[in-house]
Amino acid sequence: METPNWTTSQEFIFSSFPYSWGESVICFVPLLFIYAFIVVVGNLVIITVVQLNTHPHTPMFFFINVLSFLEIWFATATISKMLSSLLSERKSISLHGCFLQMYFFHSTGISEMCFLTAMAFDHYLAIGSPLQYPTLMTPKLCAQLTLSYCVCGFITPLPKIACVSTLTFCGSNHLEHIFCDFLSVLRLACIDTQAIVMIQTVDVVCAVESITAAMLTGMSCTGTVAVILHVHSVEGRRKAFSTCVFHLTVTLLLFSDVALMYLLFSATYSLFWGTAIALGFAVLSPSSIPFSVA
């Protein structure tokens, strides 16, 4: 049997961006503003304020600091390339650059989900057991949680990235997305059954992690709301609820985007809705996180 005459792609071209200069500038300006807000106004200011605080080593301040640092990398992994693509005529990304973007996007995203879960549990302990809270959430425990969450986040995507990097990409190199993600990249790969099975296995692991994090967050948030409702003072309830309402909103937004992108048959979405959901995940979620920790 003859081997098909395939040409291996060394770069991908994003086909979801506008190609006219006027439309590109119209998209570039608000995206640049959002990126500046996420990095400078949002997270760098939060990190600075936490460092200047007289009690920067309390668990909540510690988690906020790490979450803000991860958020800068999460946004930079995708938005910085989107900005350069909008002003570029070719709108392309190299093969290795695509793999790196996928890795940092998923590793920081998974780590963020873990930290949002930890912060939800921290809220529950702080509101439900204020007297025991200092002895339960010790600096040692915070350091252990941070290490385990980062290890989990930065190791989980590695097998999937390794599998994708072994695939051969042939034919069209036009990526129907605004950044590199697994499903859109796999559509351009030559069929490799063994690699696809391995990737699907890793997908199941990632789905279990996401669902577990969502369930733990939901349980912590439910417990927090139940404790708040038992506070006798109206002012006390208002203050307690205000400490977690933005966190709950951002958590729901992030997990909803994860479910739409990866758990609910994303292959059936049209290009428009796939791009819209991806923008919500990569842009709207990061821009709303500073409010959750304010």
mmCIF file with all atom_site columns, N, CA and C in Angstrom, residues 36-86:
data_model
loop_
_atom_site.group_PDB
_atom_site.id
_atom_site.type_symbol
_atom_site.label_atom_id
_atom_site.label_alt_id
_atom_site.label_comp_id
_atom_site.label_asym_id
_atom_site.label_entity_id
_atom_site.label_seq_id
_atom_site.pdbx_PDB_ins_code
_atom_site.Cartn_x
_atom_site.Cartn_y
_atom_site.Cartn_z
_atom_site.occupancy
_atom_site.B_iso_or_equiv
_atom_site.pdbx_formal_charge
_atom_site.auth_seq_id
_atom_site.auth_comp_id
_atom_site.auth_asym_id
_atom_site.auth_atom_id
_atom_site.pdbx_PDB_model_num
ATOM 1   N N  . ALA A 1 36 ? -4.640 44.541 30.109 1.00 0.00 ? 36 ALA A N  1
ATOM 2   C CA . ALA A 1 36 ? -3.985 45.477 31.029 1.00 0.00 ? 36 ALA A CA 1
ATOM 3   C C  . ALA A 1 36 ? -4.695 45.485 32.376 1.00 0.00 ? 36 ALA A C  1
ATOM 4   N N  . PHE A 1 37 ? -6.023 45.381 32.351 1.00 0.00 ? 37 PHE A N  1
ATOM 5   C CA . PHE A 1 37 ? -6.776 45.346 33.604 1.00 0.00 ? 37 PHE A CA 1
ATOM 6   C C  . PHE A 1 37 ? -6.459 44.082 34.392 1.00 0.00 ? 37 PHE A C  1
ATOM 7   N N  . ILE A 1 38 ? -6.418 42.946 33.687 1.00 0.00 ? 38 ILE A N  1
ATOM 8   C CA . ILE A 1 38 ? -6.149 41.673 34.365 1.00 0.00 ? 38 ILE A CA 1
ATOM 9   C C  . ILE A 1 38 ? -4.773 41.687 35.019 1.00 0.00 ? 38 ILE A C  1
ATOM 10  N N  . VAL A 1 39 ? -3.760 42.103 34.254 1.00 0.00 ? 39 VAL A N  1
ATOM 11  C CA . VAL A 1 39 ? -2.380 42.005 34.723 1.00 0.00 ? 39 VAL A CA 1
ATOM 12  C C  . VAL A 1 39 ? -2.018 43.131 35.680 1.00 0.00 ? 39 VAL A C  1
ATOM 13  N N  . VAL A 1 40 ? -2.278 44.376 35.280 1.00 0.00 ? 40 VAL A N  1
ATOM 14  C CA . VAL A 1 40 ? -1.800 45.524 36.054 1.00 0.00 ? 40 VAL A CA 1
ATOM 15  C C  . VAL A 1 40 ? -2.798 45.925 37.133 1.00 0.00 ? 40 VAL A C  1
ATOM 16  N N  . VAL A 1 41 ? -3.982 46.364 36.706 1.00 0.00 ? 41 VAL A N  1
ATOM 17  C CA . VAL A 1 41 ? -4.972 46.875 37.656 1.00 0.00 ? 41 VAL A CA 1
ATOM 18  C C  . VAL A 1 41 ? -5.459 45.774 38.579 1.00 0.00 ? 41 VAL A C  1
ATOM 19  N N  . GLY A 1 42 ? -5.647 44.596 38.028 1.00 0.00 ? 42 GLY A N  1
ATOM 20  C CA . GLY A 1 42 ? -6.172 43.507 38.843 1.00 0.00 ? 42 GLY A CA 1
ATOM 21  C C  . GLY A 1 42 ? -5.139 42.831 39.709 1.00 0.00 ? 42 GLY A C  1
ATOM 22  N N  . ASN A 1 43 ? -4.340 41.979 39.093 1.00 0.00 ? 43 ASN A N  1
ATOM 23  C CA . ASN A 1 43 ? -3.509 41.068 39.884 1.00 0.00 ? 43 ASN A CA 1
ATOM 24  C C  . ASN A 1 43 ? -2.235 41.685 40.435 1.00 0.00 ? 43 ASN A C  1
ATOM 25  N N  . LEU A 1 44 ? -1.532 42.543 39.675 1.00 0.00 ? 44 LEU A N  1
ATOM 26  C CA . LEU A 1 44 ? -0.322 43.157 40.220 1.00 0.00 ? 44 LEU A CA 1
ATOM 27  C C  . LEU A 1 44 ? -0.643 44.074 41.393 1.00 0.00 ? 44 LEU A C  1
ATOM 28  N N  . VAL A 1 45 ? -1.763 44.795 41.301 1.00 0.00 ? 45 VAL A N  1
ATOM 29  C CA . VAL A 1 45 ? -2.184 45.647 42.423 1.00 0.00 ? 45 VAL A CA 1
ATOM 30  C C  . VAL A 1 45 ? -2.531 44.793 43.635 1.00 0.00 ? 45 VAL A C  1
ATOM 31  N N  . ILE A 1 46 ? -3.225 43.684 43.400 1.00 0.00 ? 46 ILE A N  1
ATOM 32  C CA . ILE A 1 46 ? -3.589 42.788 44.502 1.00 0.00 ? 46 ILE A CA 1
ATOM 33  C C  . ILE A 1 46 ? -2.342 42.236 45.181 1.00 0.00 ? 46 ILE A C  1
ATOM 34  N N  . ILE A 1 47 ? -1.371 41.779 44.371 1.00 0.00 ? 47 ILE A N  1
ATOM 35  C CA . ILE A 1 47 ? -0.129 41.243 44.938 1.00 0.00 ? 47 ILE A CA 1
ATOM 36  C C  . ILE A 1 47 ? 0.588  42.316 45.756 1.00 0.00 ? 47 ILE A C  1
ATOM 37  N N  . THR A 1 48 ? 0.639  43.550 45.238 1.00 0.00 ? 48 THR A N  1
ATOM 38  C CA . THR A 1 48 ? 1.308  44.647 45.949 1.00 0.00 ? 48 THR A CA 1
ATOM 39  C C  . THR A 1 48 ? 0.612  44.964 47.259 1.00 0.00 ? 48 THR A C  1
ATOM 40  N N  . VAL A 1 49 ? -0.721 45.033 47.224 1.00 0.00 ? 49 VAL A N  1
ATOM 41  C CA . VAL A 1 49 ? -1.481 45.335 48.440 1.00 0.00 ? 49 VAL A CA 1
ATOM 42  C C  . VAL A 1 49 ? -1.286 44.245 49.482 1.00 0.00 ? 49 VAL A C  1
ATOM 43  N N  . VAL A 1 50 ? -1.286 42.984 49.040 1.00 0.00 ? 50 VAL A N  1
ATOM 44  C CA . VAL A 1 50 ? -1.085 41.877 49.975 1.00 0.00 ? 50 VAL A CA 1
ATOM 45  C C  . VAL A 1 50 ? 0.294  41.960 50.619 1.00 0.00 ? 50 VAL A C  1
ATOM 46  N N  . GLN A 1 51 ? 1.304  42.294 49.820 1.00 0.00 ? 51 GLN A N  1
ATOM 47  C CA . GLN A 1 51 ? 2.663  42.377 50.363 1.00 0.00 ? 51 GLN A CA 1
ATOM 48  C C  . GLN A 1 51 ? 2.804  43.528 51.346 1.00 0.00 ? 51 GLN A C  1
ATOM 49  N N  . LEU A 1 52 ? 2.039  44.613 51.129 1.00 0.00 ? 52 LEU A N  1
ATOM 50  C CA . LEU A 1 52 ? 2.113  45.768 52.019 1.00 0.00 ? 52 LEU A CA 1
ATOM 51  C C  . LEU A 1 52 ? 1.240  45.610 53.254 1.00 0.00 ? 52 LEU A C  1
ATOM 52  N N  . ASN A 1 53 ? 0.373  44.579 53.241 1.00 0.00 ? 53 ASN A N  1
ATOM 53  C CA . ASN A 1 53 ? -0.522 44.366 54.379 1.00 0.00 ? 53 ASN A CA 1
ATOM 54  C C  . ASN A 1 53 ? 0.278  43.968 55.615 1.00 0.00 ? 53 ASN A C  1
ATOM 55  N N  . THR A 1 54 ? -0.227 44.347 56.780 1.00 0.00 ? 54 THR A N  1
ATOM 56  C CA . THR A 1 54 ? 0.491  44.032 58.024 1.00 0.00 ? 54 THR A CA 1
ATOM 57  C C  . THR A 1 54 ? 0.393  42.562 58.389 1.00 0.00 ? 54 THR A C  1
ATOM 58  N N  . HIS A 1 55 ? -0.553 41.838 57.802 1.00 0.00 ? 55 HIS A N  1
ATOM 59  C CA . HIS A 1 55 ? -0.687 40.399 58.086 1.00 0.00 ? 55 HIS A CA 1
ATOM 60  C C  . HIS A 1 55 ? -0.696 39.623 56.760 1.00 0.00 ? 55 HIS A C  1
ATOM 61  N N  . PRO A 1 56 ? 0.403  39.674 55.993 1.00 0.00 ? 56 PRO A N  1
ATOM 62  C CA . PRO A 1 56 ? 0.400  39.054 54.667 1.00 0.00 ? 56 PRO A CA 1
ATOM 63  C C  . PRO A 1 56 ? 0.458  37.537 54.684 1.00 0.00 ? 56 PRO A C  1
ATOM 64  N N  . HIS A 1 57 ? 0.731  36.926 55.849 1.00 0.00 ? 57 HIS A N  1
ATOM 65  C CA . HIS A 1 57 ? 0.915  35.479 55.872 1.00 0.00 ? 57 HIS A CA 1
ATOM 66  C C  . HIS A 1 57 ? -0.319 34.723 56.371 1.00 0.00 ? 57 HIS A C  1
ATOM 67  N N  . THR A 1 58 ? -1.445 35.428 56.531 1.00 0.00 ? 58 THR A N  1
ATOM 68  C CA . THR A 1 58 ? -2.673 34.727 56.873 1.00 0.00 ? 58 THR A CA 1
ATOM 69  C C  . THR A 1 58 ? -3.095 33.878 55.675 1.00 0.00 ? 58 THR A C  1
ATOM 70  N N  . PRO A 1 59 ? -3.802 32.777 55.885 1.00 0.00 ? 59 PRO A N  1
ATOM 71  C CA . PRO A 1 59 ? -4.125 31.853 54.781 1.00 0.00 ? 59 PRO A CA 1
ATOM 72  C C  . PRO A 1 59 ? -4.800 32.523 53.592 1.00 0.00 ? 59 PRO A C  1
ATOM 73  N N  . MET A 1 60 ? -5.817 33.374 53.848 1.00 0.00 ? 60 MET A N  1
ATOM 74  C CA . MET A 1 60 ? -6.530 33.979 52.738 1.00 0.00 ? 60 MET A CA 1
ATOM 75  C C  . MET A 1 60 ? -5.627 34.870 51.906 1.00 0.00 ? 60 MET A C  1
ATOM 76  N N  . PHE A 1 61 ? -4.799 35.696 52.541 1.00 0.00 ? 61 PHE A N  1
ATOM 77  C CA . PHE A 1 61 ? -3.866 36.548 51.810 1.00 0.00 ? 61 PHE A CA 1
ATOM 78  C C  . PHE A 1 61 ? -2.866 35.696 51.025 1.00 0.00 ? 61 PHE A C  1
ATOM 79  N N  . PHE A 1 62 ? -2.451 34.597 51.625 1.00 0.00 ? 62 PHE A N  1
ATOM 80  C CA . PHE A 1 62 ? -1.492 33.707 50.965 1.00 0.00 ? 62 PHE A CA 1
ATOM 81  C C  . PHE A 1 62 ? -2.093 33.119 49.694 1.00 0.00 ? 62 PHE A C  1
ATOM 82  N N  . PHE A 1 63 ? -3.329 32.603 49.800 1.00 0.00 ? 63 PHE A N  1
ATOM 83  C CA . PHE A 1 63 ? -3.995 32.019 48.633 1.00 0.00 ? 63 PHE A CA 1
ATOM 84  C C  . PHE A 1 63 ? -4.259 33.071 47.560 1.00 0.00 ? 63 PHE A C  1
ATOM 85  N N  . ILE A 1 64 ? -4.645 34.277 47.971 1.00 0.00 ? 64 ILE A N  1
ATOM 86  C CA . ILE A 1 64 ? -4.899 35.358 47.020 1.00 0.00 ? 64 ILE A CA 1
ATOM 87  C C  . ILE A 1 64 ? -3.634 35.685 46.237 1.00 0.00 ? 64 ILE A C  1
ATOM 88  N N  . ASN A 1 65 ? -2.511 35.727 46.943 1.00 0.00 ? 65 ASN A N  1
ATOM 89  C CA . ASN A 1 65 ? -1.238 36.045 46.300 1.00 0.00 ? 65 ASN A CA 1
ATOM 90  C C  . ASN A 1 65 ? -0.901 35.018 45.218 1.00 0.00 ? 65 ASN A C  1
ATOM 91  N N  . VAL A 1 66 ? -1.013 33.734 45.574 1.00 0.00 ? 66 VAL A N  1
ATOM 92  C CA . VAL A 1 66 ? -0.687 32.672 44.612 1.00 0.00 ? 66 VAL A CA 1
ATOM 93  C C  . VAL A 1 66 ? -1.681 32.674 43.446 1.00 0.00 ? 66 VAL A C  1
ATOM 94  N N  . LEU A 1 67 ? -2.969 32.857 43.753 1.00 0.00 ? 67 LEU A N  1
ATOM 95  C CA . LEU A 1 67 ? -3.995 32.866 42.702 1.00 0.00 ? 67 LEU A CA 1
ATOM 96  C C  . LEU A 1 67 ? -3.769 34.020 41.732 1.00 0.00 ? 67 LEU A C  1
ATOM 97  N N  . SER A 1 68 ? -3.408 35.181 42.235 1.00 0.00 ? 68 SER A N  1
ATOM 98  C CA . SER A 1 68 ? -3.144 36.335 41.361 1.00 0.00 ? 68 SER A CA 1
ATOM 99  C C  . SER A 1 68 ? -1.941 36.071 40.467 1.00 0.00 ? 68 SER A C  1
ATOM 100 N N  . PHE A 1 69 ? -0.907 35.448 41.014 1.00 0.00 ? 69 PHE A N  1
ATOM 101 C CA . PHE A 1 69 ? 0.282  35.116 40.221 1.00 0.00 ? 69 PHE A CA 1
ATOM 102 C C  . PHE A 1 69 ? -0.075 34.133 39.099 1.00 0.00 ? 69 PHE A C  1
ATOM 103 N N  . LEU A 1 70 ? -0.860 33.106 39.434 1.00 0.00 ? 70 LEU A N  1
ATOM 104 C CA . LEU A 1 70 ? -1.287 32.134 38.425 1.00 0.00 ? 70 LEU A CA 1
ATOM 105 C C  . LEU A 1 70 ? -2.159 32.792 37.365 1.00 0.00 ? 70 LEU A C  1
ATOM 106 N N  . GLU A 1 71 ? -2.996 33.740 37.809 1.00 0.00 ? 71 GLU A N  1
ATOM 107 C CA . GLU A 1 71 ? -3.918 34.400 36.891 1.00 0.00 ? 71 GLU A CA 1
ATOM 108 C C  . GLU A 1 71 ? -3.178 35.214 35.831 1.00 0.00 ? 71 GLU A C  1
ATOM 109 N N  . ILE A 1 72 ? -2.062 35.839 36.215 1.00 0.00 ? 72 ILE A N  1
ATOM 110 C CA . ILE A 1 72 ? -1.262 36.586 35.254 1.00 0.00 ? 72 ILE A CA 1
ATOM 111 C C  . ILE A 1 72 ? -0.741 35.648 34.160 1.00 0.00 ? 72 ILE A C  1
ATOM 112 N N  . TRP A 1 73 ? -0.241 34.476 34.568 1.00 0.00 ? 73 TRP A N  1
ATOM 113 C CA . TRP A 1 73 ? 0.271  33.507 33.596 1.00 0.00 ? 73 TRP A CA 1
ATOM 114 C C  . TRP A 1 73 ? -0.849 32.913 32.752 1.00 0.00 ? 73 TRP A C  1
ATOM 115 N N  . PHE A 1 74 ? -2.000 32.656 33.372 1.00 0.00 ? 74 PHE A N  1
ATOM 116 C CA . PHE A 1 74 ? -3.145 32.088 32.655 1.00 0.00 ? 74 PHE A CA 1
ATOM 117 C C  . PHE A 1 74 ? -3.597 33.028 31.538 1.00 0.00 ? 74 PHE A C  1
ATOM 118 N N  . ALA A 1 75 ? -3.715 34.316 31.860 1.00 0.00 ? 75 ALA A N  1
ATOM 119 C CA . ALA A 1 75 ? -4.135 35.292 30.859 1.00 0.00 ? 75 ALA A CA 1
ATOM 120 C C  . ALA A 1 75 ? -3.061 35.508 29.801 1.00 0.00 ? 75 ALA A C  1
ATOM 121 N N  . THR A 1 76 ? -1.816 35.570 30.227 1.00 0.00 ? 76 THR A N  1
ATOM 122 C CA . THR A 1 76 ? -0.714 35.828 29.297 1.00 0.00 ? 76 THR A CA 1
ATOM 123 C C  . THR A 1 76 ? -0.547 34.690 28.293 1.00 0.00 ? 76 THR A C  1
ATOM 124 N N  . ALA A 1 77 ? -0.819 33.454 28.729 1.00 0.00 ? 77 ALA A N  1
ATOM 125 C CA . ALA A 1 77 ? -0.639 32.290 27.850 1.00 0.00 ? 77 ALA A CA 1
ATOM 126 C C  . ALA A 1 77 ? -1.475 32.392 26.577 1.00 0.00 ? 77 ALA A C  1
ATOM 127 N N  . THR A 1 78 ? -2.640 33.036 26.659 1.00 0.00 ? 78 THR A N  1
ATOM 128 C CA . THR A 1 78 ? -3.520 33.110 25.491 1.00 0.00 ? 78 THR A CA 1
ATOM 129 C C  . THR A 1 78 ? -3.679 34.529 24.950 1.00 0.00 ? 78 THR A C  1
ATOM 130 N N  . ILE A 1 79 ? -3.946 35.491 25.835 1.00 0.00 ? 79 ILE A N  1
ATOM 131 C CA . ILE A 1 79 ? -4.301 36.834 25.363 1.00 0.00 ? 79 ILE A CA 1
ATOM 132 C C  . ILE A 1 79 ? -3.126 37.521 24.680 1.00 0.00 ? 79 ILE A C  1
ATOM 133 N N  . SER A 1 80 ? -1.902 37.334 25.191 1.00 0.00 ? 80 SER A N  1
ATOM 134 C CA . SER A 1 80 ? -0.748 37.993 24.566 1.00 0.00 ? 80 SER A CA 1
ATOM 135 C C  . SER A 1 80 ? -0.598 37.557 23.105 1.00 0.00 ? 80 SER A C  1
ATOM 136 N N  . LYS A 1 81 ? -0.816 36.270 22.830 1.00 0.00 ? 81 LYS A N  1
ATOM 137 C CA . LYS A 1 81 ? -0.731 35.782 21.450 1.00 0.00 ? 81 LYS A CA 1
ATOM 138 C C  . LYS A 1 81 ? -1.916 36.268 20.622 1.00 0.00 ? 81 LYS A C  1
ATOM 139 N N  . MET A 1 82 ? -3.093 36.381 21.250 1.00 0.00 ? 82 MET A N  1
ATOM 140 C CA . MET A 1 82 ? -4.247 36.930 20.532 1.00 0.00 ? 82 MET A CA 1
ATOM 141 C C  . MET A 1 82 ? -3.963 38.353 20.069 1.00 0.00 ? 82 MET A C  1
ATOM 142 N N  . LEU A 1 83 ? -3.365 39.163 20.946 1.00 0.00 ? 83 LEU A N  1
ATOM 143 C CA . LEU A 1 83 ? -3.065 40.553 20.609 1.00 0.00 ? 83 LEU A CA 1
ATOM 144 C C  . LEU A 1 83 ? -2.081 40.639 19.448 1.00 0.00 ? 83 LEU A C  1
ATOM 145 N N  . SER A 1 84 ? -1.030 39.823 19.501 1.00 0.00 ? 84 SER A N  1
ATOM 146 C CA . SER A 1 84 ? -0.046 39.862 18.412 1.00 0.00 ? 84 SER A CA 1
ATOM 147 C C  . SER A 1 84 ? -0.645 39.333 17.108 1.00 0.00 ? 84 SER A C  1
ATOM 148 N N  . SER A 1 85 ? -1.543 38.353 17.207 1.00 0.00 ? 85 SER A N  1
ATOM 149 C CA . SER A 1 85 ? -2.171 37.804 15.999 1.00 0.00 ? 85 SER A CA 1
ATOM 150 C C  . SER A 1 85 ? -3.092 38.821 15.341 1.00 0.00 ? 85 SER A C  1
ATOM 151 N N  . LEU A 1 86 ? -3.785 39.615 16.154 1.00 0.00 ? 86 LEU A N  1
ATOM 152 C CA . LEU A 1 86 ? -4.691 40.616 15.600 1.00 0.00 ? 86 LEU A CA 1
ATOM 153 C C  . LEU A 1 86 ? -3.949 41.658 14.774 1.00 0.00 ? 86 LEU A C  1
#
